[in-house]
Amino acid sequence: MPTTKEQLLELERRRKKIWEMGGASRVEKQHASGKLTARERVGLLFDPGTFQELGLFVTAPDDPDGVTYPSDGVVVGCGAIRGRLTFVAAQDFTVGGGAVGARHAEKIHDVMQEALRCGAPFIQINDSGGARIQEGVDSLHGYGHIFYDNVLLSGVVPQISIIAGPCAGGAAYSPALTDFIIMVSKAAKMFITGPEVVKAVTGQDITAEALGGALVATSLSGVAHFMAQNDEEAVEIAKRLLSFLPQNNTVDPPRVSSGSVLEFTPDLFLDEIIPDDPREPYNVLDVILHLVDDGDFLEIQPQFAPNIVIGLGRIGGRSVGLVANQPNALAGALDINASNKSARFIRFCNAMNIPLVTLVDVPGFLPGIEQEYGGIIRHGAKMLFAYGAATVPKITIILRKAYGGAYLAMCGKAMGADRVFAWPTAEIAVMGADGAVRVLYKKELEQAKDRDAVRTEKTEEYRRQHASPYVAAGKGQVDAVIMPRDTREYLLFALETLHTKRELRPAKKHGTMPL
Ligand code: HXC
């Protein structure tokens, strides 16, 4: 019978062995490839001394002593991130390539279930060769549980994925079911079928990086939301993101103290941002940075569909989701990618009690065969659906163009906007003045001696009679025409007023959103 002291020493010995994970040479290899181990990543994520690991001694079914698979290759537990409870599952590539066996999956499943019960965010750090081949269908079954949990947690607690290594095949669907994906440059790879299969099936030659690296996923496919240069930056992005979010869907995001709500200074910069020439672009990010507290704005998916800007900021200390047309890209027109990008973000904000602030300068939906064949009607409808279904406070500011269905897709008054404010430069109409004059005065223009003079005259008349913000304001479709310099004050006031907004709708399972 071992003495108590011997038993305590035995615990120490066992723990030390497990903490070595895949062993010195594999850890060295991991470091040499620019990657951290799972415990190092977890150490960066949580406030010092707050992380408590669960299931340290779990091992694979065919490895009872945990020699091959210490902790079964995944570190799970909970702790505080900037003082707020968060759950984590971090795969360790040094243990069997971070591959997912039955117990590895069970550990993730258990911690996700606890995140759900406690109403706290869940972060997963993926670095894995996928299903553990030796465990066959048990591995597949385990993945199924994780996917199912991702769906259960969706809309209840925030879910963030950091892809810090391989995450290929069906495994990529777990992060895809979470709210945000952060990919580490060079290390992360996400694809359903890798380069060899692509080559065998299609004959196309492509590297893993070009097929599913961080740059491709954040710019071309839109699969991921952020690209980080290394593990440290990925963790920082996750922490910053969490700072804007609530713990779960039953509470508001934390309010950051920012002095008196009604304190404001007119911002003359905004009076001059709209160019005199309606065709001239400007950078809507400049407007956003002047509206949010301390110019602190976390842009999401900045490289994907740059014709629309989405992101999180605070106004008067309260988190807001911003959606803005970007005149600097495709003149701010809405296309398929912009519709998908923003609709998903609107849904997320609504689920997480984050008010929506929409900045409109939209000439319309992007014309073209590619867009029509690609289903722009179906995709654009997602924006209408997402805004129409959102019950959080919705505040719309029309900066310049607000034309046709695209204006409604940017949360026009009739789409349930609680406030619509327009700058004096706003043009709200079914279509732009040039196009409207071409349709309405086709005959006059054909017969006119001085076609340009008639066109100019009719364009001015159209702007006065139809497109001016005062026309829409006169009909109550705009709540106020405001000086650009006062926009922040109007936003502060509206957010304060609408903070207690409640909207009851008929009970249903869910709407049938066009997908
Ligand atoms: C078991 C695996 C593994 C796996 C890697 N390893 N992937 N063990 N099952 N899926 C082990 C290796 O044997 C090796 O063990 C260690 O992990 C490190 O792997 P290396 O190949 O040495 O590393 P590297 O050269 O960096 O290559 C990484 C890799 C490669 C690209 C991920 O390992 C790879 O292609 N693995 C197989 C990927 C795969 O086909 N997965 C199954 C896909 S099907 P030792 O002991 O030598 O250190 C799938 C279905 C999921 O995932 C379905 C979900 C719905």
Coordinates of C-alpha atoms and ligand atoms in Angstrom, one line a residue:
M1 CA 0.0 0.0 0.0
P2 CA 1.7 3.3 -1.1
T3 CA 1.9 6.0 1.5
T4 CA 0.0 9.3 1.2
K5 CA 3.1 11.1 0.2
E6 CA 3.9 8.5 -2.5
Q7 CA 0.4 8.9 -3.8
L8 CA 0.8 12.7 -4.0
L9 CA 4.1 12.2 -5.8
E10 CA 2.4 9.8 -8.2
L11 CA -0.1 12.5 -9.1
E12 CA 2.7 14.9 -9.7
R13 CA 4.5 12.4 -11.9
R14 CA 1.4 11.6 -14.0
R15 CA 0.5 15.3 -14.4
K16 CA 4.1 16.2 -15.5
K17 CA 4.0 13.3 -18.1
I18 CA 0.7 14.5 -19.5
W19 CA 1.8 18.1 -19.7
E20 CA 4.6 17.0 -22.0
M21 CA 1.9 16.0 -24.4
G22 CA 3.4 14.5 -27.6
G23 CA 6.9 14.8 -26.2
A24 CA 9.8 17.1 -26.6
S25 CA 10.6 16.3 -30.2
R26 CA 7.0 16.8 -31.4
V27 CA 6.7 20.0 -29.4
E28 CA 9.9 21.2 -30.9
K29 CA 8.6 20.5 -34.4
Q30 CA 5.4 22.4 -33.6
H31 CA 7.5 25.4 -32.5
A32 CA 9.7 25.2 -35.5
S33 CA 6.7 25.5 -37.7
G34 CA 5.8 28.7 -36.0
K35 CA 2.9 27.2 -33.9
L36 CA 2.3 27.0 -30.2
T37 CA 1.0 24.0 -28.4
A38 CA -2.6 23.8 -27.2
R39 CA -1.7 24.6 -23.5
E40 CA 0.5 27.6 -24.6
R41 CA -2.5 28.9 -26.7
V42 CA -4.8 28.4 -23.8
G43 CA -2.3 30.2 -21.5
L44 CA -2.4 33.2 -23.7
L45 CA -6.2 33.2 -23.9
F46 CA -7.2 33.3 -20.2
D47 CA -6.4 35.9 -17.5
P48 CA -3.4 34.6 -15.6
G49 CA -4.3 32.0 -13.0
T50 CA -7.9 31.7 -13.9
F51 CA -7.9 28.6 -16.2
Q52 CA -9.1 25.3 -14.9
E53 CA -8.6 22.3 -17.1
L54 CA -11.1 19.5 -17.2
G55 CA -10.4 15.9 -18.3
L56 CA -6.6 16.1 -18.0
F57 CA -6.4 12.3 -17.5
V58 CA -8.8 11.3 -20.3
T59 CA -7.1 9.1 -22.8
A60 CA -8.1 7.1 -25.9
P61 CA -9.9 3.7 -25.6
D62 CA -6.9 1.7 -26.9
D63 CA -4.4 3.6 -24.8
P64 CA -5.4 3.1 -21.1
D65 CA -2.2 4.5 -19.7
G66 CA -2.3 7.7 -21.8
V67 CA 1.1 7.0 -23.3
T68 CA 0.2 7.7 -26.9
Y69 CA -2.7 10.1 -26.4
P70 CA -2.2 12.2 -23.2
S71 CA -5.5 14.1 -22.5
D72 CA -6.6 12.5 -25.8
G73 CA -5.0 15.3 -27.7
V74 CA -7.4 18.1 -26.6
V75 CA -7.2 20.6 -23.8
V76 CA -10.6 21.7 -22.5
G77 CA -11.8 23.8 -19.5
C78 CA -12.9 27.2 -18.5
G79 CA -11.5 30.4 -17.1
A80 CA -11.8 34.2 -17.3
I81 CA -11.1 36.3 -20.3
R82 CA -10.9 40.0 -19.3
G83 CA -12.8 38.9 -16.2
R84 CA -15.6 37.0 -18.0
L85 CA -16.2 33.3 -17.9
T86 CA -15.4 31.5 -21.2
F87 CA -15.1 27.8 -22.2
V88 CA -12.4 26.4 -24.5
A89 CA -11.4 23.3 -26.4
A90 CA -7.9 23.4 -27.9
Q91 CA -6.6 20.6 -30.0
D92 CA -3.0 19.6 -29.6
F93 CA -1.3 18.6 -32.8
T94 CA 1.7 17.1 -30.9
V95 CA -0.6 14.3 -29.8
G96 CA -1.5 12.1 -32.7
G97 CA -1.8 15.1 -35.0
G98 CA -4.6 16.5 -32.9
A99 CA -6.8 13.9 -34.6
V100 CA -10.3 13.4 -33.2
G101 CA -11.1 10.1 -31.5
A102 CA -14.3 9.2 -29.6
R103 CA -13.1 10.6 -26.2
H104 CA -11.4 13.6 -27.7
A105 CA -14.8 14.4 -29.2
E106 CA -16.6 13.6 -26.0
K107 CA -14.4 16.1 -24.1
I108 CA -15.3 18.8 -26.6
H109 CA -19.0 17.8 -26.4
D110 CA -19.0 18.0 -22.5
V111 CA -17.4 21.4 -22.4
M112 CA -19.8 22.8 -25.0
Q113 CA -22.7 21.5 -23.1
E114 CA -21.4 23.2 -20.0
A115 CA -20.9 26.5 -21.9
L116 CA -24.6 26.2 -22.8
R117 CA -25.7 25.5 -19.3
C118 CA -23.7 28.3 -17.9
G119 CA -24.5 30.7 -20.7
A120 CA -20.9 31.6 -21.5
P121 CA -19.0 31.9 -24.8
F122 CA -17.2 28.9 -26.3
I123 CA -13.9 29.1 -28.1
Q124 CA -12.4 26.3 -30.1
I125 CA -8.8 26.2 -31.3
N126 CA -8.4 23.8 -34.2
D127 CA -5.1 22.2 -35.1
S128 CA -5.9 18.7 -36.3
G129 CA -5.5 16.0 -38.9
G130 CA -9.2 15.3 -38.8
A131 CA -10.9 12.1 -37.9
R132 CA -8.6 9.7 -36.0
I133 CA -8.4 7.0 -38.7
Q134 CA -7.8 4.2 -36.2
E135 CA -11.1 4.9 -34.4
G136 CA -13.2 4.8 -37.6
V137 CA -16.9 5.4 -37.1
D138 CA -16.5 6.3 -33.4
S139 CA -14.6 9.3 -34.6
L140 CA -17.3 10.2 -37.1
H141 CA -20.0 9.8 -34.5
G142 CA -18.0 12.1 -32.2
Y143 CA -17.8 14.8 -34.9
G144 CA -21.6 14.5 -35.2
H145 CA -22.0 15.4 -31.5
I146 CA -19.8 18.4 -31.9
F147 CA -21.7 19.6 -35.0
Y148 CA -25.0 19.1 -33.1
D149 CA -23.7 21.1 -30.2
N150 CA -22.5 23.9 -32.5
V151 CA -26.1 24.1 -33.6
L152 CA -27.5 24.0 -30.1
L153 CA -25.2 26.7 -28.9
S154 CA -25.8 28.9 -32.0
G155 CA -27.8 32.0 -31.1
V156 CA -27.5 31.2 -27.3
V157 CA -23.8 31.9 -26.6
P158 CA -21.1 33.3 -28.9
Q159 CA -19.0 30.7 -30.6
I160 CA -15.5 31.6 -32.0
S161 CA -13.1 29.3 -33.8
I162 CA -9.4 29.9 -34.1
I163 CA -7.9 27.8 -36.9
A164 CA -4.3 27.4 -36.0
G165 CA -3.3 24.5 -38.2
P166 CA -5.0 22.0 -40.5
C167 CA -8.8 21.8 -40.3
A168 CA -9.8 19.9 -43.4
G169 CA -12.5 17.6 -44.7
G170 CA -15.7 17.3 -42.8
A171 CA -13.9 18.7 -39.7
A172 CA -14.1 22.2 -41.3
Y173 CA -17.9 22.2 -40.8
S174 CA -17.6 22.7 -37.0
P175 CA -16.0 26.1 -37.3
A176 CA -18.3 26.9 -40.2
L177 CA -21.2 26.4 -37.8
T178 CA -19.7 28.9 -35.3
D179 CA -20.2 32.7 -35.4
F180 CA -16.6 33.8 -36.2
I181 CA -13.5 32.1 -37.7
I182 CA -10.1 33.5 -37.1
M183 CA -7.3 31.9 -39.3
V184 CA -3.6 32.0 -38.6
S185 CA -1.6 33.0 -41.7
K186 CA 0.4 30.1 -43.2
A187 CA -0.5 27.6 -40.4
A188 CA -4.2 27.4 -41.0
K189 CA -5.7 25.4 -43.9
M190 CA -9.4 24.8 -44.5
F191 CA -10.8 22.8 -47.4
I192 CA -13.2 20.0 -47.9
T193 CA -11.0 18.1 -50.3
G194 CA -7.2 18.7 -50.3
P195 CA -4.9 19.3 -53.2
E196 CA -4.3 15.6 -54.0
V197 CA -8.0 14.8 -54.3
V198 CA -8.5 18.0 -56.3
K199 CA -5.7 16.9 -58.7
A200 CA -7.1 13.3 -58.9
V201 CA -10.7 14.4 -59.6
T202 CA -10.3 17.5 -61.7
G203 CA -6.7 17.4 -62.9
Q204 CA -6.1 20.9 -61.4
D205 CA -2.8 21.6 -59.7
I206 CA -3.0 23.7 -56.6
T207 CA -1.1 24.1 -53.4
A208 CA -2.8 23.7 -50.0
E209 CA -2.2 27.4 -49.3
A210 CA -3.8 28.5 -52.5
L211 CA -6.7 26.2 -52.0
G212 CA -7.6 26.9 -48.4
G213 CA -5.1 29.2 -46.7
A214 CA -6.0 32.2 -44.6
L215 CA -5.8 34.7 -47.4
V216 CA -8.1 32.8 -49.7
A217 CA -10.6 32.1 -46.9
T218 CA -10.8 35.7 -45.7
S219 CA -10.9 37.3 -49.1
L220 CA -12.1 35.0 -51.9
S221 CA -14.5 32.5 -50.2
G222 CA -15.5 34.5 -47.2
V223 CA -15.3 31.3 -45.1
A224 CA -13.3 33.1 -42.4
H225 CA -13.7 36.5 -40.8
F226 CA -10.2 37.4 -39.6
M227 CA -6.7 36.7 -40.6
A228 CA -4.0 36.7 -37.9
Q229 CA -0.3 36.7 -38.5
N230 CA 0.4 34.2 -35.7
D231 CA -1.2 32.5 -32.7
E232 CA -0.7 35.4 -30.4
E233 CA -2.6 37.8 -32.7
A234 CA -5.4 35.3 -33.2
V235 CA -5.9 35.1 -29.5
E236 CA -5.9 38.9 -29.2
I237 CA -8.6 39.2 -32.0
A238 CA -10.7 36.6 -30.1
K239 CA -10.5 38.6 -26.9
R240 CA -11.3 41.9 -28.6
L241 CA -14.2 40.3 -30.4
L242 CA -15.6 38.9 -27.1
S243 CA -15.3 42.4 -25.5
F244 CA -18.2 43.6 -27.7
L245 CA -20.4 40.6 -27.1
P246 CA -22.8 39.5 -24.4
Q247 CA -22.2 36.3 -22.4
N248 CA -25.4 34.9 -23.9
N249 CA -28.6 35.8 -25.6
T250 CA -30.5 36.6 -22.4
V251 CA -28.2 39.6 -21.4
D252 CA -26.9 42.7 -23.1
P253 CA -23.3 43.2 -24.1
P254 CA -21.3 44.8 -21.2
R255 CA -21.6 48.6 -21.2
V256 CA -18.3 50.3 -21.2
S257 CA -18.2 53.5 -19.2
S258 CA -17.9 56.5 -21.5
G259 CA -18.9 59.5 -19.5
S260 CA -22.2 61.3 -19.8
V261 CA -24.4 59.9 -22.5
L262 CA -25.6 63.3 -23.6
E263 CA -22.2 64.8 -23.9
F264 CA -21.2 65.3 -27.5
T265 CA -19.3 67.7 -29.7
P266 CA -20.5 68.6 -33.2
D267 CA -18.2 66.8 -35.7
L268 CA -17.5 69.2 -38.5
F269 CA -15.5 66.6 -40.4
L270 CA -18.7 64.8 -41.3
D271 CA -20.2 68.0 -42.8
E272 CA -17.5 67.8 -45.5
I273 CA -17.2 64.1 -46.3
I274 CA -19.8 63.8 -49.0
P275 CA -18.3 65.0 -52.3
D276 CA -20.2 67.5 -54.4
D277 CA -20.2 65.2 -57.4
P278 CA -22.6 62.3 -56.6
R279 CA -20.4 59.9 -58.6
E280 CA -17.3 60.6 -56.6
P281 CA -16.5 58.0 -53.9
Y282 CA -15.4 58.4 -50.4
N283 CA -14.4 56.0 -47.6
V284 CA -17.3 55.2 -45.4
L285 CA -14.8 53.9 -42.8
D286 CA -14.0 57.5 -42.1
V287 CA -17.6 58.1 -41.2
I288 CA -17.8 55.0 -39.0
L289 CA -14.6 56.0 -37.1
H290 CA -16.1 59.4 -36.3
L291 CA -19.3 57.9 -35.0
V292 CA -18.0 55.1 -32.7
D293 CA -16.5 55.8 -29.2
D294 CA -12.8 56.6 -29.4
G295 CA -12.7 55.6 -33.1
D296 CA -12.6 52.0 -31.8
F297 CA -14.1 49.8 -34.6
L298 CA -13.6 46.1 -35.1
E299 CA -14.1 45.5 -38.8
I300 CA -15.3 42.0 -39.7
Q301 CA -14.4 40.3 -43.0
P302 CA -12.6 43.5 -44.3
Q303 CA -11.1 41.7 -47.3
F304 CA -14.3 39.9 -48.4
A305 CA -17.1 41.9 -50.3
P306 CA -15.4 45.2 -49.5
N307 CA -18.5 47.0 -51.1
I308 CA -20.1 46.5 -47.7
V309 CA -18.5 47.2 -44.3
I310 CA -19.6 45.3 -41.2
G311 CA -18.2 45.4 -37.7
L312 CA -18.6 46.1 -34.1
G313 CA -18.1 49.4 -32.2
R314 CA -19.6 51.2 -29.2
I315 CA -21.7 54.3 -29.1
G316 CA -22.2 55.8 -25.6
G317 CA -20.5 52.7 -24.2
R318 CA -23.0 50.3 -25.8
S319 CA -22.0 47.7 -28.4
V320 CA -23.5 48.3 -31.8
G321 CA -23.3 46.4 -35.1
L322 CA -22.5 48.6 -38.0
V323 CA -23.5 47.9 -41.6
A324 CA -22.4 50.4 -44.2
N325 CA -22.2 50.6 -48.0
Q326 CA -18.7 51.4 -49.1
P327 CA -18.7 53.8 -52.1
N328 CA -15.0 53.1 -52.5
A329 CA -15.8 49.6 -53.8
L330 CA -18.3 48.9 -56.7
A331 CA -19.8 52.3 -55.8
G332 CA -21.3 50.6 -52.8
A333 CA -23.7 48.4 -54.9
L334 CA -25.0 45.3 -53.2
D335 CA -23.9 42.0 -54.8
I336 CA -24.3 38.3 -53.8
N337 CA -21.2 38.3 -51.5
A338 CA -22.2 41.6 -49.8
S339 CA -25.7 40.3 -49.2
N340 CA -24.5 37.1 -47.6
K341 CA -21.8 38.9 -45.5
S342 CA -24.2 41.4 -44.1
A343 CA -27.3 39.2 -43.7
R344 CA -25.4 36.8 -41.5
F345 CA -24.0 39.6 -39.4
I346 CA -27.4 41.1 -38.9
R347 CA -28.7 37.8 -37.7
F348 CA -25.8 37.4 -35.3
C349 CA -26.4 40.9 -33.9
N350 CA -30.1 40.3 -33.5
A351 CA -29.5 37.0 -31.7
M352 CA -27.0 38.6 -29.3
N353 CA -29.0 41.8 -28.5
I354 CA -26.7 44.1 -30.3
P355 CA -28.4 47.2 -31.8
L356 CA -27.9 47.7 -35.5
V357 CA -26.7 51.0 -37.0
T358 CA -27.0 51.1 -40.8
L359 CA -25.3 53.7 -43.0
V360 CA -26.8 53.9 -46.4
D361 CA -25.2 55.1 -49.7
V362 CA -26.4 52.5 -52.1
P363 CA -26.9 53.0 -55.9
G364 CA -28.7 49.6 -56.2
F365 CA -28.0 45.9 -56.6
L366 CA -25.1 45.2 -58.9
P367 CA -26.3 44.5 -62.5
G368 CA -24.9 41.6 -64.5
I369 CA -25.5 38.2 -65.9
E370 CA -23.1 36.6 -63.3
Q371 CA -25.1 38.2 -60.5
E372 CA -28.5 37.1 -61.9
Y373 CA -27.3 33.5 -62.7
G374 CA -25.7 33.4 -59.3
G375 CA -29.1 34.1 -57.7
I376 CA -28.8 37.7 -56.5
I377 CA -32.6 37.7 -56.0
R378 CA -32.3 34.9 -53.5
H379 CA -29.2 36.3 -51.8
G380 CA -30.4 39.9 -51.7
A381 CA -33.6 38.6 -50.1
K382 CA -31.5 37.5 -47.1
M383 CA -30.8 41.1 -46.2
L384 CA -34.5 42.0 -46.3
F385 CA -35.3 38.9 -44.3
A386 CA -32.6 39.5 -41.7
Y387 CA -33.5 43.1 -41.2
G388 CA -37.2 42.4 -41.2
A389 CA -36.8 39.7 -38.6
A390 CA -34.4 41.6 -36.4
T391 CA -36.1 43.0 -33.2
V392 CA -33.1 44.8 -31.7
P393 CA -33.1 48.6 -32.1
K394 CA -32.5 49.5 -35.7
I395 CA -31.2 52.9 -36.6
T396 CA -30.7 53.9 -40.2
I397 CA -28.7 56.9 -41.5
I398 CA -29.0 57.8 -45.1
L399 CA -25.8 59.6 -46.2
R400 CA -26.3 59.8 -49.9
K401 CA -27.9 57.4 -52.3
A402 CA -30.8 55.2 -51.2
Y403 CA -32.3 53.7 -54.3
G404 CA -34.9 51.1 -54.9
G405 CA -35.0 47.7 -53.3
A406 CA -31.4 48.1 -52.3
Y407 CA -32.4 50.9 -49.9
L408 CA -35.1 48.7 -48.3
A409 CA -32.4 46.0 -48.1
M410 CA -30.4 48.5 -46.1
C411 CA -33.2 48.7 -43.5
G412 CA -35.5 51.4 -44.8
K413 CA -38.2 52.7 -42.6
A414 CA -40.8 50.2 -43.8
M415 CA -38.4 47.3 -42.9
G416 CA -38.9 48.1 -39.3
A417 CA -36.2 50.7 -38.7
D418 CA -36.9 52.4 -35.4
R419 CA -35.3 55.6 -36.6
V420 CA -34.3 56.9 -40.0
F421 CA -32.2 60.0 -40.2
A422 CA -31.1 61.5 -43.5
W423 CA -28.3 63.9 -44.2
P424 CA -29.2 66.8 -46.5
T425 CA -27.2 65.1 -49.2
A426 CA -29.6 62.1 -49.2
E427 CA -31.3 61.0 -52.4
I428 CA -34.1 58.6 -51.6
A429 CA -35.9 57.3 -54.7
V430 CA -36.9 54.3 -56.6
M431 CA -33.9 54.9 -58.9
G432 CA -31.2 57.4 -59.6
A433 CA -32.0 60.6 -61.3
D434 CA -30.1 59.8 -64.5
G435 CA -31.9 56.5 -65.0
A436 CA -35.2 57.9 -64.1
V437 CA -35.0 60.8 -66.6
R438 CA -34.0 58.4 -69.3
V439 CA -37.2 56.4 -68.7
L440 CA -39.6 59.2 -67.9
Y441 CA -38.5 61.7 -70.7
K442 CA -37.4 59.3 -73.4
K443 CA -39.6 61.0 -76.1
E444 CA -38.7 64.6 -75.0
L445 CA -35.0 63.8 -75.0
E446 CA -35.3 62.2 -78.5
Q447 CA -37.1 65.3 -79.9
A448 CA -35.1 68.0 -78.0
K449 CA -32.8 70.3 -80.0
D450 CA -30.5 70.7 -77.0
R451 CA -30.6 67.3 -75.4
D452 CA -28.1 68.0 -72.7
A453 CA -30.0 71.1 -71.5
V454 CA -33.3 69.2 -71.3
R455 CA -31.5 66.3 -69.5
T456 CA -30.0 68.7 -66.9
E457 CA -33.3 70.5 -66.4
K458 CA -35.3 67.2 -66.0
T459 CA -32.6 65.7 -63.7
E460 CA -32.7 68.7 -61.4
E461 CA -36.5 68.6 -61.4
Y462 CA -36.5 64.9 -60.5
R463 CA -34.1 65.5 -57.7
R464 CA -36.3 68.3 -56.3
Q465 CA -39.6 66.5 -56.7
H466 CA -38.7 62.9 -55.9
A467 CA -35.2 62.3 -54.6
S468 CA -34.8 65.0 -51.9
P469 CA -34.8 63.9 -48.3
Y470 CA -37.4 66.5 -47.5
V471 CA -39.9 64.6 -49.8
A472 CA -39.4 61.4 -47.7
A473 CA -39.4 63.4 -44.5
G474 CA -42.6 65.1 -45.5
K475 CA -44.2 61.6 -45.8
G476 CA -42.9 60.5 -42.4
Q477 CA -40.5 57.9 -44.1
V478 CA -37.6 59.8 -42.6
D479 CA -37.7 60.8 -39.0
A480 CA -35.4 63.8 -39.3
V481 CA -33.1 65.5 -41.8
I482 CA -30.0 66.1 -39.7
M483 CA -26.7 68.0 -40.0
P484 CA -24.0 65.4 -40.5
R485 CA -22.0 66.9 -37.7
D486 CA -24.8 66.0 -35.2
T487 CA -25.1 62.3 -36.2
R488 CA -23.4 61.0 -33.1
E489 CA -25.7 63.0 -30.9
Y490 CA -28.8 61.6 -32.7
L491 CA -27.4 58.0 -32.4
L492 CA -26.6 58.4 -28.7
F493 CA -30.1 59.7 -28.0
A494 CA -31.8 57.0 -30.1
L495 CA -29.8 54.2 -28.6
E496 CA -30.6 55.5 -25.1
T497 CA -34.3 55.8 -25.9
L498 CA -34.6 52.4 -27.7
H499 CA -32.6 50.5 -25.1
T500 CA -35.8 49.0 -23.6
K501 CA -37.4 48.3 -26.9
R502 CA -39.5 45.1 -26.9
E503 CA -41.3 43.8 -29.9
L504 CA -43.8 40.9 -29.8
R505 CA -44.4 38.9 -32.9
P506 CA -46.6 35.9 -33.7
A507 CA -45.1 32.6 -32.2
K508 CA -43.5 30.3 -34.8
K509 CA -40.7 27.8 -34.9
H510 CA -38.8 30.0 -37.3
G511 CA -39.3 31.8 -40.5
T512 CA -38.3 30.2 -43.8
M513 CA -35.4 32.4 -44.7
P514 CA -34.2 32.2 -48.3
L515 CA -30.8 30.4 -48.1
Ligands
HXC1 C1 -4.6 9.5 -37.0 C2 -3.1 11.1 -37.6 C3 -4.1 11.8 -38.4 C4 -5.4 11.2 -38.5 C5 -2.3 12.9 -38.5 N1 -2.0 11.9 -37.7 N2 -3.6 12.8 -39.0 N3 -3.4 10.0 -36.9 N4 -5.6 10.0 -37.8 N5 -6.4 11.7 -39.2 C6 -0.8 11.6 -37.0 C7 0.3 11.2 -37.9 O1 0.3 9.8 -38.1 C8 1.6 11.6 -37.1 O2 1.8 10.7 -36.1 C9 1.1 12.9 -36.5 O3 -0.3 12.8 -36.5 C10 1.6 14.1 -37.2 O4 1.2 14.0 -38.6 P1 2.3 14.3 -39.8 O5 1.7 13.7 -41.0 O6 3.6 13.8 -39.3 O7 2.2 15.9 -39.8 P2 2.3 16.8 -41.0 O8 3.4 16.4 -41.9 O9 2.4 18.2 -40.4 O10 1.0 16.7 -41.8 C11 -0.3 17.0 -41.2 C12 -1.5 16.5 -42.0 C13 -1.3 15.0 -42.3 C14 -1.5 17.3 -43.4 C15 -2.7 16.8 -41.3 O11 -1.0 14.3 -41.1 C16 -2.5 14.3 -42.9 O12 -2.7 14.5 -44.1 N6 -3.2 13.6 -42.1 C17 -4.3 12.8 -42.5 C18 -5.5 13.7 -42.8 C19 -6.7 12.9 -43.1 O13 -6.8 12.3 -44.1 N7 -7.6 13.0 -42.1 C20 -8.8 12.2 -42.2 C21 -9.8 12.9 -43.0 S1 -11.4 12.3 -43.0 P3 3.2 10.5 -35.4 O14 3.0 9.4 -34.4 O15 4.1 10.1 -36.6 O16 3.6 11.7 -34.8 C22 -12.0 13.3 -41.9 C23 -13.5 13.0 -41.8 C24 -14.1 13.9 -40.7 O17 -11.5 14.1 -41.2 C25 -15.5 13.8 -40.9 C26 -16.2 14.7 -39.9 C27 -17.6 14.8 -40.3

